[in-house]
mmCIF file of C-alpha atoms in Angstrom:
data_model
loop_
_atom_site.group_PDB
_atom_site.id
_atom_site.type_symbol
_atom_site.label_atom_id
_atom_site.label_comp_id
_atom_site.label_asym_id
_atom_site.label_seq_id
_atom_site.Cartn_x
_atom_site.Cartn_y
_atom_site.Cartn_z
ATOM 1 C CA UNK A 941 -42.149 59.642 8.337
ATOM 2 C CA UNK A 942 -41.241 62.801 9.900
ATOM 3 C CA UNK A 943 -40.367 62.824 13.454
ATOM 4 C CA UNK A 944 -38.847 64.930 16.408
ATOM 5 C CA UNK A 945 -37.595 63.382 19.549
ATOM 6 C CA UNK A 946 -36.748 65.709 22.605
ATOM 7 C CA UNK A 947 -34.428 65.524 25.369
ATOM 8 C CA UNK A 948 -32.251 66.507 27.986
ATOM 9 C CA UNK A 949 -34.601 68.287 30.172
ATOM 10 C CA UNK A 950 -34.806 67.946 33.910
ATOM 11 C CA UNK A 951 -34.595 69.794 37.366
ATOM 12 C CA UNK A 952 -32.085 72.819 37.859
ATOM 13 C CA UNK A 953 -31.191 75.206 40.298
ATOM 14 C CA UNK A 954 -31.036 79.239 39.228
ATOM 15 C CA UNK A 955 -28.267 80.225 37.411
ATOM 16 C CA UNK A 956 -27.939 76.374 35.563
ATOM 17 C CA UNK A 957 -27.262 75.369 33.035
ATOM 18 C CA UNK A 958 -29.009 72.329 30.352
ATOM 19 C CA UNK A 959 -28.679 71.230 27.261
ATOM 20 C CA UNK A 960 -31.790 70.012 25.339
ATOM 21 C CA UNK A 961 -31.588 67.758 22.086
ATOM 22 C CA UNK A 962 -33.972 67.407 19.027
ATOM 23 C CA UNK A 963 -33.022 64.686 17.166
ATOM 24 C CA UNK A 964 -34.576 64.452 13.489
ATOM 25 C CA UNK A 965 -35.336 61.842 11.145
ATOM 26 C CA UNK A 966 -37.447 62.143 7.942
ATOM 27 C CA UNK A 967 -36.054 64.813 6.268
ATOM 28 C CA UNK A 968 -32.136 66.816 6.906
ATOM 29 C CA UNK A 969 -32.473 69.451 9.326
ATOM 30 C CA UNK A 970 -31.157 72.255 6.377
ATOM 31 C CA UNK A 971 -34.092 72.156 4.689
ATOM 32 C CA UNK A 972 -36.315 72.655 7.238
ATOM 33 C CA UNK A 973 -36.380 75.368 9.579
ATOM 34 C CA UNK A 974 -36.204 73.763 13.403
ATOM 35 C CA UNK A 975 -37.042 75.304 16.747
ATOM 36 C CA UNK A 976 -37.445 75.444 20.232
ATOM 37 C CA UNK A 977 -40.788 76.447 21.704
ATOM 38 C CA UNK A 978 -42.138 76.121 25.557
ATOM 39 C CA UNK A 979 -45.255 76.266 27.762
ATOM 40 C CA UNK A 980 -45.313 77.543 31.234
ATOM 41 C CA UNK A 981 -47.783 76.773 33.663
ATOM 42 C CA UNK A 982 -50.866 79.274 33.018
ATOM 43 C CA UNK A 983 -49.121 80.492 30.003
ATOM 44 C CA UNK A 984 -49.321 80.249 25.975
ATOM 45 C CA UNK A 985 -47.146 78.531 23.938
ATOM 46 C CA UNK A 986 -43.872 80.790 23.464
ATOM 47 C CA UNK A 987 -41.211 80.838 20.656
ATOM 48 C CA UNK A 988 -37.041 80.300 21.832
ATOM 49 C CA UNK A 989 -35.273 79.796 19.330
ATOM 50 C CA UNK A 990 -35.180 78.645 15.552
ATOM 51 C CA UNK A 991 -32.250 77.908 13.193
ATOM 52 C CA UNK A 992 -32.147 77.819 9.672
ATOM 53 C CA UNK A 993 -29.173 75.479 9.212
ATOM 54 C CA UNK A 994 -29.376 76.341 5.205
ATOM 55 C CA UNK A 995 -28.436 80.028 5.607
ATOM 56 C CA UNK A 996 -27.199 79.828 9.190
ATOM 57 C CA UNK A 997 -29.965 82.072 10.295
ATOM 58 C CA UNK A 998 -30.666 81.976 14.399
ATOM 59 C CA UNK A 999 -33.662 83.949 16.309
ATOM 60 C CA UNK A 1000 -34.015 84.482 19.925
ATOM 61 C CA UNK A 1001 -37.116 85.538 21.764
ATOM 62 C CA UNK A 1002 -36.134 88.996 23.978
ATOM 63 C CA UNK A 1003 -36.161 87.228 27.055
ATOM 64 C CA UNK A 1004 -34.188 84.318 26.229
ATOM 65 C CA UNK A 1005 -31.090 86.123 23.887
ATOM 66 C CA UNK A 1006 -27.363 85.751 25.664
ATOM 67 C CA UNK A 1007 -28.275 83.093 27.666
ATOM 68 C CA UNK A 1008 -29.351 80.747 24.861
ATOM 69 C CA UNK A 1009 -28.111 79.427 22.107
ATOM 70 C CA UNK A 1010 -29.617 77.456 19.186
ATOM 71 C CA UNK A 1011 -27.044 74.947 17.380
ATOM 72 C CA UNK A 1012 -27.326 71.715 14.916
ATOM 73 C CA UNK A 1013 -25.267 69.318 13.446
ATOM 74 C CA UNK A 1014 -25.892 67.697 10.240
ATOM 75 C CA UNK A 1015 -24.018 64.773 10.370
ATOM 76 C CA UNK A 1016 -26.452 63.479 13.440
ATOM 77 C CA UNK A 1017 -28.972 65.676 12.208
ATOM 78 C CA UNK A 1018 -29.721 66.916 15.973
ATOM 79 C CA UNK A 1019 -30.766 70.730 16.645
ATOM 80 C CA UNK A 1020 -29.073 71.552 20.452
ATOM 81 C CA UNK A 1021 -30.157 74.262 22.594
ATOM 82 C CA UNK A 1022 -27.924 75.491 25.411
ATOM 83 C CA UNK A 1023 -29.234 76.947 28.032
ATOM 84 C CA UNK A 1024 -27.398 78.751 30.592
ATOM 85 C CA UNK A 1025 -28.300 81.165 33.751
ATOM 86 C CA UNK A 1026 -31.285 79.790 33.978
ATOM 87 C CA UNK A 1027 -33.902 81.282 35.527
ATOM 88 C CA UNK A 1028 -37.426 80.019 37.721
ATOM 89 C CA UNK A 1029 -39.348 81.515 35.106
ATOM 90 C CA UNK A 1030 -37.841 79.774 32.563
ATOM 91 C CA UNK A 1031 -39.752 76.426 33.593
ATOM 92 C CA UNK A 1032 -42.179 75.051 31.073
ATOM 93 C CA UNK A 1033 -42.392 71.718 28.888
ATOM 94 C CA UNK A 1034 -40.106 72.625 26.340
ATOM 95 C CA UNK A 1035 -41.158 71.165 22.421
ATOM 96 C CA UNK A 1036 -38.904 71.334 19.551
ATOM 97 C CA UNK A 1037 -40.843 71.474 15.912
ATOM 98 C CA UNK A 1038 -39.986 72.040 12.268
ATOM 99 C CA UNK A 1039 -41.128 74.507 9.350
ATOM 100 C CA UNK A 1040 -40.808 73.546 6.237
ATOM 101 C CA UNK A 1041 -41.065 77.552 4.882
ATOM 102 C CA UNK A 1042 -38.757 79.795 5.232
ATOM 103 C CA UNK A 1043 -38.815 83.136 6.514
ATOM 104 C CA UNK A 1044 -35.687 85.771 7.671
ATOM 105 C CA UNK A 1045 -38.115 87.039 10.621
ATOM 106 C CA UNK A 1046 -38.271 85.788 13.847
ATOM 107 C CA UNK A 1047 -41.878 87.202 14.174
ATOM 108 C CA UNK A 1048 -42.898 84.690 11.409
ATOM 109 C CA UNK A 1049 -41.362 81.383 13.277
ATOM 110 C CA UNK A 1050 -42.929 82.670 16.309
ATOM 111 C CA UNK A 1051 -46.182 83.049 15.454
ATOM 112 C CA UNK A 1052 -46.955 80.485 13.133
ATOM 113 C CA UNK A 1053 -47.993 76.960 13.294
ATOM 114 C CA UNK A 1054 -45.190 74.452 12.693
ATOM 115 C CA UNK A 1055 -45.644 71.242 10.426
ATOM 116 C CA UNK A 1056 -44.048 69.145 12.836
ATOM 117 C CA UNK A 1057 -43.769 68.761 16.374
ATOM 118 C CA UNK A 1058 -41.859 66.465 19.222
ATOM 119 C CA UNK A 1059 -42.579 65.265 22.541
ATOM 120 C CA UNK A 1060 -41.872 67.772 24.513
ATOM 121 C CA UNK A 1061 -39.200 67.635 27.507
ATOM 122 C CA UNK A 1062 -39.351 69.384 31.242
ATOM 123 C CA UNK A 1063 -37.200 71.927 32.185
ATOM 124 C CA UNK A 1064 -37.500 73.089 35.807
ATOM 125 C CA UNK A 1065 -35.761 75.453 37.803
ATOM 126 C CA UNK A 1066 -35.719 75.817 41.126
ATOM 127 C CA UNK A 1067 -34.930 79.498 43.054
#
């Protein structure tokens, strides 16, 4: 069975940093595309990040790019994202969530449905 867990959220001042974990099970994280999405208060669902493990392929949304970073490790078949200078707007429930097609655009991760989803884990940031 395919599953997601999500972790490493919690509360953090401006200019932060956290590191969230996906861990995987069901199927090795190269042949499925994994990312990070997140939901604000009063907001829609937003793409962060996505890695393609089998071509090494990362995407960034605009307002998330040099203060991010997507990463994975196959051995533990865990997809990390690092999160640093963070920001109050950068609160929201934070979901990781695999794709099982693969696309070199970040406009396709970001606006399609994934297959599978996680839990979701808080991020907040205080000013």
């Amino acid at each position: 069975d395919v599953q997601l867990q999500a972790s490493g959220g919690g509360l953090m001042q401006a200019g932060g940093s956290l590191r969230l974990s996906c861990v995987v099970s069901g199927f090795p994280v190269d042949e499925y595309a994994v990312g990070w999405f997140r939901q604000a208060p009063g907001k829609e669902r937003e793409g962060v990040a996505v890695i393609h493990e089998s071509d090494g392929s990362e995407y960034y949304a605009d307002s998330v790019k040099d203060r991010f970073t997507i990463s994975s490790n196959n051995a533990t078949n865990t997809v990390y994202l690092q999160m640093n200078a963070l920001r109050p707007e950068d609160t929201a429930v934070y979901y990781c969530g695999a794709e099982g097609e693969f696309k070199r655009s970040a406009s396709f991760y970001f606006r399609i449905p994934f297959d599978y989803w996680g839990q979701g884990t808080l991020v907040t940031v205080s000013s």
